[in-house]
Short mmCIF file of C-alpha atoms in Angstrom, two decimals:
data_model
loop_
_atom_site.label_atom_id
_atom_site.label_comp_id
_atom_site.label_asym_id
_atom_site.label_seq_id
_atom_site.Cartn_x
_atom_site.Cartn_y
_atom_site.Cartn_z
CA MET P 25 18.98 -3.51 14.54
CA LYS P 26 20.63 -4.80 11.71
CA LYS P 27 24.19 -4.82 9.64
CA ILE P 28 24.12 -4.31 5.76
CA SER P 29 27.15 -4.94 4.46
CA PRO P 30 28.07 -3.08 1.10
CA TYR P 31 26.39 -6.13 -1.66
CA LYS P 32 25.61 -6.97 -5.53
CA TYR P 33 22.22 -7.75 -6.49
CA HIS P 34 22.04 -11.54 -8.50
CA GLY P 35 19.47 -13.85 -9.12
CA SER P 36 16.00 -14.61 -9.45
CA ILE P 37 12.45 -14.45 -7.14
CA SER P 38 9.04 -14.48 -7.41
CA SER P 39 7.07 -11.72 -6.13
CA CYS P 40 5.11 -11.76 -3.29
CA GLY P 41 1.30 -11.19 -3.41
CA SER P 42 0.34 -7.40 -3.32
CA LYS P 43 -1.03 -6.06 0.04
CA SER P 44 -3.11 -3.50 -1.86
CA HIS P 45 -4.44 -6.30 -3.66
CA ALA P 46 -5.09 -8.29 -1.27
CA GLN P 47 -6.53 -6.29 1.56
CA ARG P 48 -9.35 -5.25 -1.50
CA ILE P 49 -10.20 -9.36 -1.91
CA LEU P 50 -10.49 -9.63 1.71
CA ILE P 51 -13.02 -7.08 2.20
CA LEU P 52 -15.07 -7.30 -0.74
CA ALA P 53 -15.45 -10.79 0.13
CA LEU P 54 -16.30 -10.16 3.68
CA ILE P 55 -19.18 -7.26 2.28
CA SER P 56 -20.46 -10.18 -0.19
CA ARG P 57 -20.05 -13.01 2.26
CA SER P 58 -18.36 -15.15 -0.52
CA SER P 59 -16.45 -18.02 -0.07
CA LEU P 60 -13.60 -18.36 -2.92
CA PHE P 61 -10.27 -19.45 -3.53
CA ILE P 62 -7.63 -16.96 -3.53
CA LYS P 63 -4.62 -18.22 -5.50
CA ASN P 64 -1.17 -16.55 -4.51
CA PHE P 65 -2.23 -15.79 -1.06
CA ILE P 66 0.51 -17.82 1.02
CA ILE P 67 -0.14 -16.53 5.06
CA GLU P 68 3.87 -17.22 5.85
CA GLU P 69 4.50 -13.89 3.08
CA ILE P 70 2.00 -11.78 3.54
CA GLY P 71 2.47 -8.59 5.88
CA THR P 72 1.12 -7.73 8.86
CA ASP P 73 -1.33 -5.47 7.78
CA VAL P 74 -3.15 -8.13 5.36
CA GLN P 75 -3.02 -10.18 8.52
CA HIS P 76 -5.01 -7.89 10.33
CA VAL P 77 -7.75 -7.75 7.41
CA LEU P 78 -7.63 -11.58 7.53
CA LYS P 79 -7.96 -11.15 11.10
CA VAL P 80 -11.34 -8.59 10.91
CA CYS P 81 -12.78 -11.42 8.86
CA GLU P 82 -11.89 -14.26 11.42
CA GLN P 83 -13.55 -11.96 14.37
CA LEU P 84 -16.77 -12.03 11.89
CA GLY P 85 -16.83 -15.97 11.31
CA PHE P 86 -14.84 -16.62 8.22
CA THR P 87 -12.15 -19.34 7.95
CA TYR P 88 -9.61 -20.70 5.62
CA LYS P 89 -7.39 -22.85 4.46
CA GLN P 90 -3.94 -22.99 2.85
CA GLU P 91 -3.36 -24.69 0.23
CA PRO P 92 0.30 -25.13 -1.41
CA ASP P 93 -1.01 -22.33 -4.15
CA GLY P 94 -3.53 -20.18 -2.08
CA ILE P 95 -5.87 -20.05 0.47
CA GLN P 96 -9.76 -21.43 0.34
CA PHE P 97 -11.64 -18.51 1.85
CA ILE P 98 -14.95 -19.60 3.46
CA ALA P 99 -17.86 -17.82 4.12
CA PRO P 100 -19.87 -18.31 7.89
CA ASN P 101 -23.60 -18.99 7.40
CA SER P 102 -24.04 -16.01 9.47
CA LEU P 103 -21.61 -13.09 10.75
CA LEU P 104 -20.84 -12.83 14.02
CA ILE P 105 -21.16 -9.22 14.95
CA HIS P 106 -22.33 -7.01 17.77
CA PRO P 107 -23.05 -3.63 18.34
CA GLU P 108 -19.73 -1.42 19.62
CA SER P 109 -17.56 -4.76 18.66
CA ASN P 110 -13.64 -3.81 18.41
CA PHE P 111 -11.74 -4.54 15.34
CA ASN P 112 -7.97 -4.11 15.90
CA ILE P 113 -6.76 -2.62 12.34
CA GLY P 114 -2.72 -3.37 13.39
CA GLU P 115 -0.75 -0.30 11.42
CA SER P 116 -2.89 -0.71 8.12
CA GLY P 117 -4.03 3.11 7.27
CA PHE P 118 -5.74 1.47 4.11
CA ALA P 119 -7.73 -1.14 6.63
CA LEU P 120 -8.44 2.31 8.80
CA ARG P 121 -10.00 4.00 6.08
CA THR P 122 -11.73 1.40 4.05
CA LEU P 123 -13.63 -0.27 7.24
CA SER P 124 -14.11 3.03 9.33
CA THR P 125 -17.25 2.86 6.48
CA VAL P 126 -17.81 -0.62 5.30
CA LEU P 127 -18.15 -2.00 8.78
CA SER P 128 -21.24 -0.16 8.60
CA ALA P 129 -22.67 -2.07 5.96
CA LEU P 130 -23.16 -5.12 8.78
CA THR P 131 -23.23 -3.50 12.44
CA ASP P 132 -24.74 0.40 13.27
CA SER P 133 -22.09 1.13 15.50
CA TYR P 134 -18.40 -0.03 16.16
CA VAL P 135 -14.61 0.82 17.40
CA LEU P 136 -11.80 0.86 15.21
CA GLU P 137 -8.31 -0.06 17.42
CA GLY P 138 -4.36 0.08 16.01
CA GLU P 139 -1.00 -0.85 17.54
CA LYS P 140 2.34 0.85 16.92
CA THR P 141 2.81 4.11 14.49
CA ILE P 142 -0.92 4.05 13.37
CA LEU P 143 -1.42 5.37 17.17
CA ASN P 144 0.38 8.12 16.81
CA ARG P 145 -1.03 9.55 13.58
CA ASP P 146 -3.16 12.29 12.92
CA HIS P 147 -6.66 10.93 11.80
CA LYS P 148 -8.49 14.41 11.80
CA GLY P 149 -9.09 13.78 7.74
CA LEU P 150 -10.58 10.69 8.21
CA ILE P 151 -12.84 11.87 10.94
CA GLU P 152 -14.11 15.39 9.13
CA SER P 153 -15.00 12.82 6.10
CA LEU P 154 -16.86 10.42 8.49
CA LYS P 155 -19.10 13.10 9.99
CA ASN P 156 -19.18 14.98 6.65
CA ILE P 157 -21.29 11.68 5.14
CA GLY P 158 -23.37 11.33 8.09
CA PHE P 159 -21.22 9.14 10.86
CA GLU P 160 -21.24 10.13 14.62
CA VAL P 161 -17.46 9.78 15.69
CA ASN P 162 -15.68 9.63 19.00
CA ALA P 163 -11.95 9.67 19.39
CA ASP P 164 -9.72 11.74 21.47
CA ASN P 165 -7.51 13.90 19.77
CA ASN P 166 -8.03 12.39 16.76
CA LYS P 167 -6.08 9.51 17.34
CA LEU P 168 -7.20 5.99 17.79
CA PRO P 169 -9.22 4.36 18.81
CA LEU P 170 -12.24 5.81 17.13
CA LYS P 171 -15.74 4.55 17.99
CA ILE P 172 -17.93 5.00 14.63
CA SER P 173 -21.59 4.56 14.47
CA LYS P 174 -24.42 5.48 11.90
CA SER P 175 -26.71 8.53 13.00
CA GLU P 176 -28.36 7.88 9.15
CA SER P 177 -29.13 6.11 6.41
CA PHE P 178 -26.08 5.88 3.92
CA PRO P 179 -26.21 8.72 1.46
CA SER P 180 -27.34 8.22 -2.07
CA ILE P 181 -24.79 11.57 -3.22
CA ILE P 182 -21.60 12.04 -1.61
CA GLU P 183 -18.90 14.29 -1.96
CA ILE P 184 -15.30 13.62 -1.13
CA ASP P 185 -12.27 15.75 -1.16
CA GLY P 186 -9.14 13.37 -2.36
CA SER P 187 -6.46 15.44 -1.98
CA GLU P 188 -5.45 13.13 1.15
CA GLY P 189 -5.18 10.06 -1.14
CA SER P 190 -7.70 7.46 -2.47
CA GLN P 191 -8.08 4.77 0.66
CA PHE P 192 -11.27 6.52 2.07
CA ILE P 193 -12.69 6.73 -1.90
CA SER P 194 -12.43 2.90 -2.16
CA GLY P 195 -14.00 2.23 1.27
CA ILE P 196 -16.60 4.34 -0.21
CA MET P 197 -17.05 2.31 -3.20
CA MET P 198 -16.89 -0.81 -1.82
CA ARG P 199 -19.58 0.31 1.29
CA SER P 200 -21.54 1.44 -1.78
CA LEU P 201 -22.23 -1.93 -3.17
CA THR P 202 -24.43 -2.69 -0.42
CA SER P 203 -26.98 0.08 -0.92
CA GLN P 204 -30.47 -0.88 -2.37
CA ILE P 205 -30.13 2.85 -4.65
CA ASP P 206 -27.54 4.03 -7.02
CA THR P 207 -24.79 5.77 -5.31
CA GLU P 208 -22.99 8.75 -6.99
CA ILE P 209 -19.45 10.08 -5.47
CA ARG P 210 -18.19 13.23 -6.51
CA ILE P 211 -14.72 13.44 -6.02
CA LYS P 212 -12.55 16.78 -6.29
CA ASN P 213 -8.92 16.94 -5.74
CA MET P 214 -8.04 13.90 -6.85
CA THR P 215 -5.20 12.04 -6.17
CA SER P 216 -3.68 8.17 -6.34
CA ARG P 217 -6.24 7.45 -8.98
CA PRO P 218 -4.19 3.88 -9.95
CA TYR P 219 -5.51 2.82 -6.57
CA ILE P 220 -9.15 4.07 -6.94
CA ASP P 221 -8.45 1.76 -10.71
CA LEU P 222 -7.07 -1.08 -8.93
CA THR P 223 -10.43 -1.04 -6.40
CA ILE P 224 -12.61 -0.66 -9.59
CA LYS P 225 -10.70 -3.56 -11.09
CA THR P 226 -11.07 -5.57 -7.94
CA ILE P 227 -14.82 -4.99 -7.77
CA GLU P 228 -15.51 -6.15 -11.40
CA GLN P 229 -13.65 -9.28 -10.72
CA PHE P 230 -16.20 -9.60 -7.72
CA ASN P 231 -18.41 -8.90 -10.98
CA GLY P 232 -19.86 -5.35 -9.92
CA LYS P 233 -20.17 -2.50 -11.57
CA VAL P 234 -18.69 0.86 -10.92
CA ASN P 235 -19.75 3.42 -13.94
CA ARG P 236 -17.94 6.44 -14.25
CA ALA P 237 -19.61 9.66 -15.08
CA ASN P 238 -17.12 11.64 -15.98
CA ASP P 239 -13.31 12.25 -14.87
CA SER P 240 -14.61 12.81 -11.03
CA THR P 241 -17.74 11.70 -10.63
CA TYR P 242 -18.31 7.59 -9.99
CA VAL P 243 -22.04 6.22 -9.69
CA ILE P 244 -22.59 2.76 -8.25
CA PRO P 245 -25.74 0.75 -8.92
CA GLY P 246 -27.98 -0.29 -6.00
CA GLY P 247 -28.55 -4.08 -5.50
CA GLN P 248 -25.76 -5.50 -6.56
CA PHE P 249 -25.19 -9.37 -6.27
CA LEU P 250 -21.02 -10.09 -5.68
CA LYS P 251 -20.29 -13.30 -6.22
CA ILE P 252 -16.91 -14.88 -7.15
CA GLU P 253 -15.58 -18.41 -6.53
CA ASN P 254 -12.12 -18.02 -7.66
CA VAL P 255 -9.23 -14.80 -8.27
CA ILE P 256 -5.46 -15.22 -8.64
CA LEU P 257 -3.80 -12.47 -6.30
CA GLU P 258 -2.04 -10.03 -8.20
CA GLY P 259 2.59 -9.60 -7.52
CA ASP P 260 3.66 -6.53 -5.24
CA TRP P 261 5.11 -3.56 -7.56
CA SER P 262 5.26 -2.04 -4.33
CA ASN P 263 7.89 -4.25 -3.01
CA MET P 264 9.32 -5.72 -6.02
CA ALA P 265 10.25 -1.65 -7.17
CA PHE P 266 13.36 -2.02 -3.80
CA HIS P 267 14.78 -5.00 -5.73
CA MET P 268 14.36 -3.24 -9.42
CA VAL P 269 16.17 -0.21 -7.80
CA GLY P 270 18.88 -2.41 -6.28
CA ALA P 271 19.58 -4.41 -9.36
CA ALA P 272 19.39 -0.87 -11.37
CA LEU P 273 22.12 0.31 -8.93
CA ASN P 274 24.59 -2.19 -9.07
CA GLY P 275 24.24 -6.11 -10.54
CA GLU P 276 20.83 -7.54 -12.08
CA ILE P 277 17.49 -9.45 -10.68
CA VAL P 278 14.72 -11.88 -12.64
CA ILE P 279 11.15 -11.43 -10.75
CA SER P 280 8.25 -13.49 -12.13
CA GLY P 281 5.02 -13.00 -11.18
CA VAL P 282 4.33 -8.99 -11.44
CA SER P 283 2.31 -8.13 -14.52
CA THR P 284 2.45 -4.81 -16.26
CA LEU P 285 -0.86 -5.01 -17.12
CA SER P 286 -1.37 -3.93 -13.49
CA THR P 287 -3.28 -1.10 -12.41
CA GLN P 288 -0.76 -0.57 -9.29
CA ALA P 289 -0.10 2.74 -8.84
CA ASP P 290 3.62 1.69 -8.03
CA LYS P 291 3.75 0.13 -11.99
CA ILE P 292 5.45 3.33 -12.98
CA ILE P 293 8.84 2.52 -11.30
CA LEU P 294 9.67 0.89 -15.01
CA ASP P 295 9.33 4.38 -16.15
CA VAL P 296 11.87 5.71 -13.96
CA LEU P 297 14.54 3.05 -13.91
CA LYS P 298 14.33 3.61 -17.89
CA LYS P 299 14.88 7.23 -17.35
CA PHE P 300 17.93 6.32 -15.08
CA GLY P 301 19.47 4.33 -17.88
CA ALA P 302 18.76 0.25 -16.85
CA GLU P 303 18.54 -2.31 -18.93
CA ILE P 304 15.00 -3.55 -18.82
CA GLU P 305 13.46 -6.91 -20.63
CA ILE P 306 10.27 -8.01 -19.82
CA GLU P 307 8.94 -11.58 -21.13
CA LYS P 308 5.38 -12.38 -21.92
CA SER P 309 4.23 -9.43 -19.44
CA THR P 310 4.69 -11.19 -15.57
CA LYS P 311 8.47 -11.48 -15.98
CA ILE P 312 11.25 -8.70 -15.76
CA LYS P 313 14.86 -8.50 -15.96
CA VAL P 314 16.30 -5.19 -14.41
CA SER P 315 20.07 -4.85 -14.98
CA SER P 316 22.59 -1.85 -14.14
CA ALA P 317 23.53 0.28 -17.50
CA LEU P 318 23.70 4.39 -16.89
CA LYS P 319 23.08 6.27 -14.04
CA ASN P 320 21.08 8.84 -15.40
CA PRO P 321 19.59 12.04 -13.25
CA PHE P 322 15.85 11.93 -13.12
CA GLN P 323 12.64 13.94 -12.95
CA MET P 324 9.22 12.08 -11.64
CA ASP P 325 6.32 13.43 -10.03
CA LEU P 326 5.23 10.54 -7.35
CA THR P 327 1.49 12.64 -6.46
CA ASN P 328 -0.25 9.34 -7.09
CA ALA P 329 2.24 6.73 -6.15
CA PRO P 330 3.92 8.25 -2.74
CA ASP P 331 4.89 5.02 -1.56
CA LEU P 332 7.78 4.93 -4.60
CA PHE P 333 9.84 7.77 -2.54
CA PRO P 334 12.00 6.59 -0.12
CA VAL P 335 13.63 4.17 -2.32
CA LEU P 336 13.31 6.55 -5.78
CA ALA P 337 15.37 9.14 -3.17
CA VAL P 338 18.37 6.10 -2.92
CA LEU P 339 17.95 5.79 -6.96
CA ALA P 340 18.72 9.60 -6.73
CA CYS P 341 21.88 9.11 -4.70
CA GLY P 342 23.07 6.26 -7.29
CA ALA P 343 22.66 8.94 -10.26
CA ASN P 344 25.63 11.51 -11.47
CA GLY P 345 23.68 15.04 -11.05
CA VAL P 346 20.62 16.42 -9.28
CA SER P 347 17.26 14.28 -9.65
CA ILE P 348 14.02 16.05 -8.63
CA ILE P 349 11.04 13.79 -7.32
CA GLN P 350 7.80 15.82 -6.65
CA GLY P 351 4.81 15.35 -4.65
CA THR P 352 6.56 15.51 -1.12
CA HIS P 353 2.90 17.26 -0.12
CA ARG P 354 2.14 12.98 -0.25
CA LEU P 355 4.80 11.86 2.76
CA VAL P 356 3.04 13.57 5.95
CA ASN P 357 1.03 11.28 8.36
CA LYS P 358 2.31 8.10 7.48
CA GLU P 359 4.24 5.72 9.19
CA SER P 360 6.74 8.21 9.79
CA ASN P 361 6.87 11.68 8.28
CA ARG P 362 8.38 9.87 5.24
CA LEU P 363 9.78 13.52 3.82
CA GLN P 364 11.98 13.91 7.62
CA SER P 365 12.82 10.47 7.61
CA ILE P 366 14.20 10.50 3.92
CA CYS P 367 16.17 13.68 4.63
CA ASN P 368 17.16 12.37 7.91
CA MET P 369 18.41 9.11 5.49
CA LEU P 370 20.42 11.49 3.56
CA ASP P 371 22.58 13.10 5.69
CA VAL P 372 23.38 9.78 6.98
CA PHE P 373 24.76 9.04 3.82
CA LYS P 374 26.24 12.67 3.15
CA VAL P 375 24.29 13.06 -0.09
CA ASN P 376 23.21 16.80 -0.69
CA TYR P 377 19.51 17.71 -1.20
CA GLN P 378 17.15 20.47 -1.15
CA SER P 379 13.35 20.46 -0.27
CA ILE P 380 11.73 22.74 -2.26
CA ALA P 381 8.06 23.27 -1.97
CA HIS P 382 6.78 20.05 -2.99
CA GLU P 383 9.77 18.59 -4.47
CA LEU P 384 12.87 16.80 -2.94
CA HIS P 385 16.18 17.89 -4.94
CA ILE P 386 18.94 15.36 -5.08
CA ASN P 387 22.34 15.79 -5.71
CA GLY P 388 23.46 12.09 -6.48
CA ARG P 389 27.13 11.39 -6.69
CA GLY P 390 26.92 7.41 -7.22
CA ARG P 391 27.90 6.38 -3.99
CA VAL P 392 26.51 6.87 -0.47
CA ASN P 393 28.44 7.15 2.90
CA GLY P 394 27.39 3.94 5.34
CA GLY P 395 26.24 4.90 8.62
CA ASN P 396 23.40 3.91 11.17
CA VAL P 397 19.76 4.94 10.02
CA LYS P 398 16.98 5.32 11.61
CA THR P 399 13.91 3.78 10.42
CA TYR P 400 11.09 5.54 12.86
CA ASP P 401 9.51 2.03 12.38
CA ASP P 402 8.75 2.90 9.13
CA HIS P 403 9.02 -0.58 6.67
CA ARG P 404 9.52 1.54 3.33
CA ILE P 405 12.55 3.56 5.21
CA ALA P 406 14.04 0.52 6.19
CA MET P 407 14.14 -1.62 2.56
CA ALA P 408 15.32 1.73 1.12
CA ALA P 409 17.99 2.02 3.75
CA ILE P 410 18.96 -1.56 2.75
CA CYS P 411 18.84 -0.92 -0.59
CA ALA P 412 21.05 1.54 -0.71
CA GLY P 413 23.79 -0.76 0.32
CA THR P 414 24.07 -1.73 -3.18
CA ILE P 415 26.30 1.38 -3.20
CA ALA P 416 27.36 2.24 -0.10
CA ASP P 417 30.96 2.80 0.50
CA ASN P 418 30.63 1.10 4.15
CA ALA P 419 28.15 -0.88 5.77
CA ILE P 420 24.48 0.30 6.93
CA ILE P 421 23.12 -0.20 9.87
CA ILE P 422 19.02 0.10 10.51
CA ASP P 423 17.87 -0.19 14.21
CA ASN P 424 14.57 -1.84 13.27
CA GLU P 425 14.36 -4.51 10.70
CA GLU P 426 11.05 -5.86 11.94
CA CYS P 427 8.84 -3.36 10.75
CA ILE P 428 9.58 -4.48 7.76
CA ASN P 429 7.15 -7.49 8.12
CA LYS P 430 4.47 -4.91 7.79
CA SER P 431 4.01 -5.34 4.36
CA TYR P 432 6.78 -8.12 2.77
CA LYS P 433 6.97 -10.95 5.61
CA ASN P 434 9.78 -12.93 3.51
CA TYR P 435 11.66 -10.04 2.40
CA PHE P 436 14.97 -11.32 4.40
CA LYS P 437 13.98 -14.89 2.89
CA GLN P 438 14.56 -13.39 -0.46
CA MET P 439 17.08 -10.76 -0.32
CA ASP P 440 19.17 -13.96 0.85
CA VAL P 441 18.58 -15.84 -2.21
CA ILE P 442 20.03 -12.38 -3.75
CA PHE P 443 23.05 -11.73 -2.03
#
């Protein structure tokens, strides 16, 4: 439990490393068996999602050494893996959906298990996707652990329904890099395209190739040799969005280490803040200053960037008028039922809203009431509630601050600088 008194943003911070980028780098290093230096990868700062992927790599024989500005990641001479090995992915949905296929390049059978919130999530969609491409999966009531084995060779043509997100697609792309023949991936109902673009960009950093046949079809050439010696971990737009919104609501912040050239989906936070009326200054594409100015209501479709929903709900509370945020269908089966979690938070804040079809209409009045916010052990709900302290009339109390470690381990250390 943590109490947040009303506060104002002021100060400068450096972005933590991107969780999305870090996980992709580690998985590609794993399948390519590469030793490399990952700049900006600081163990004490990364969240538990990345730490669990790192532990999977360690379980397979990889080691690392922390240097002042990153880690030296060292591949073993031979991987340490046995059939039906158990791998703990913690609460990481990305690790679950990608490693569910990627590990088949290393062994014929394996078990994926997890912790905390992910144990309550229904993985029916993932299980069906795996079975559709020839995997055998055993699970009780579509919950973890998943016992996975491949009953046939990895297919050369794969059709995927992307309506539930991009993570399984990213896993298929990375797994296809290990095939000796070309793999054609056909996607219908594609969502979260920026995350697919991030996967492709990271593959290209490893000197891999992904060819786009058309808007929804990709071809992964067979027989590729992946290799890289140095890679720079990007800053995290998803986590820095909370600080940018806080400053747009009340105060100012200077953030270094996030690139406007990134393919990360949550970079669209800049577009939202411009609509809101915040002042934004960008220096050399990697240093951004956000200051509070106007507080206009806004409209934004978050179908491709659903992680921004909690913090943009808070931004909408700070606007003067009705904001419309689209894409609520992407909020089910996250760390919590995020639509319900957000609505419960808005109830505590005494802010009027309507959930209509796939939209959330929030009637902002520039302020929120304080009160007790239930996080449902969801890191993004916790940080959104804390962000609302910038426009709160009274203290906000969250029931679990530890859940923030999932994605942003040094969050409170950086908040101490901002207060």
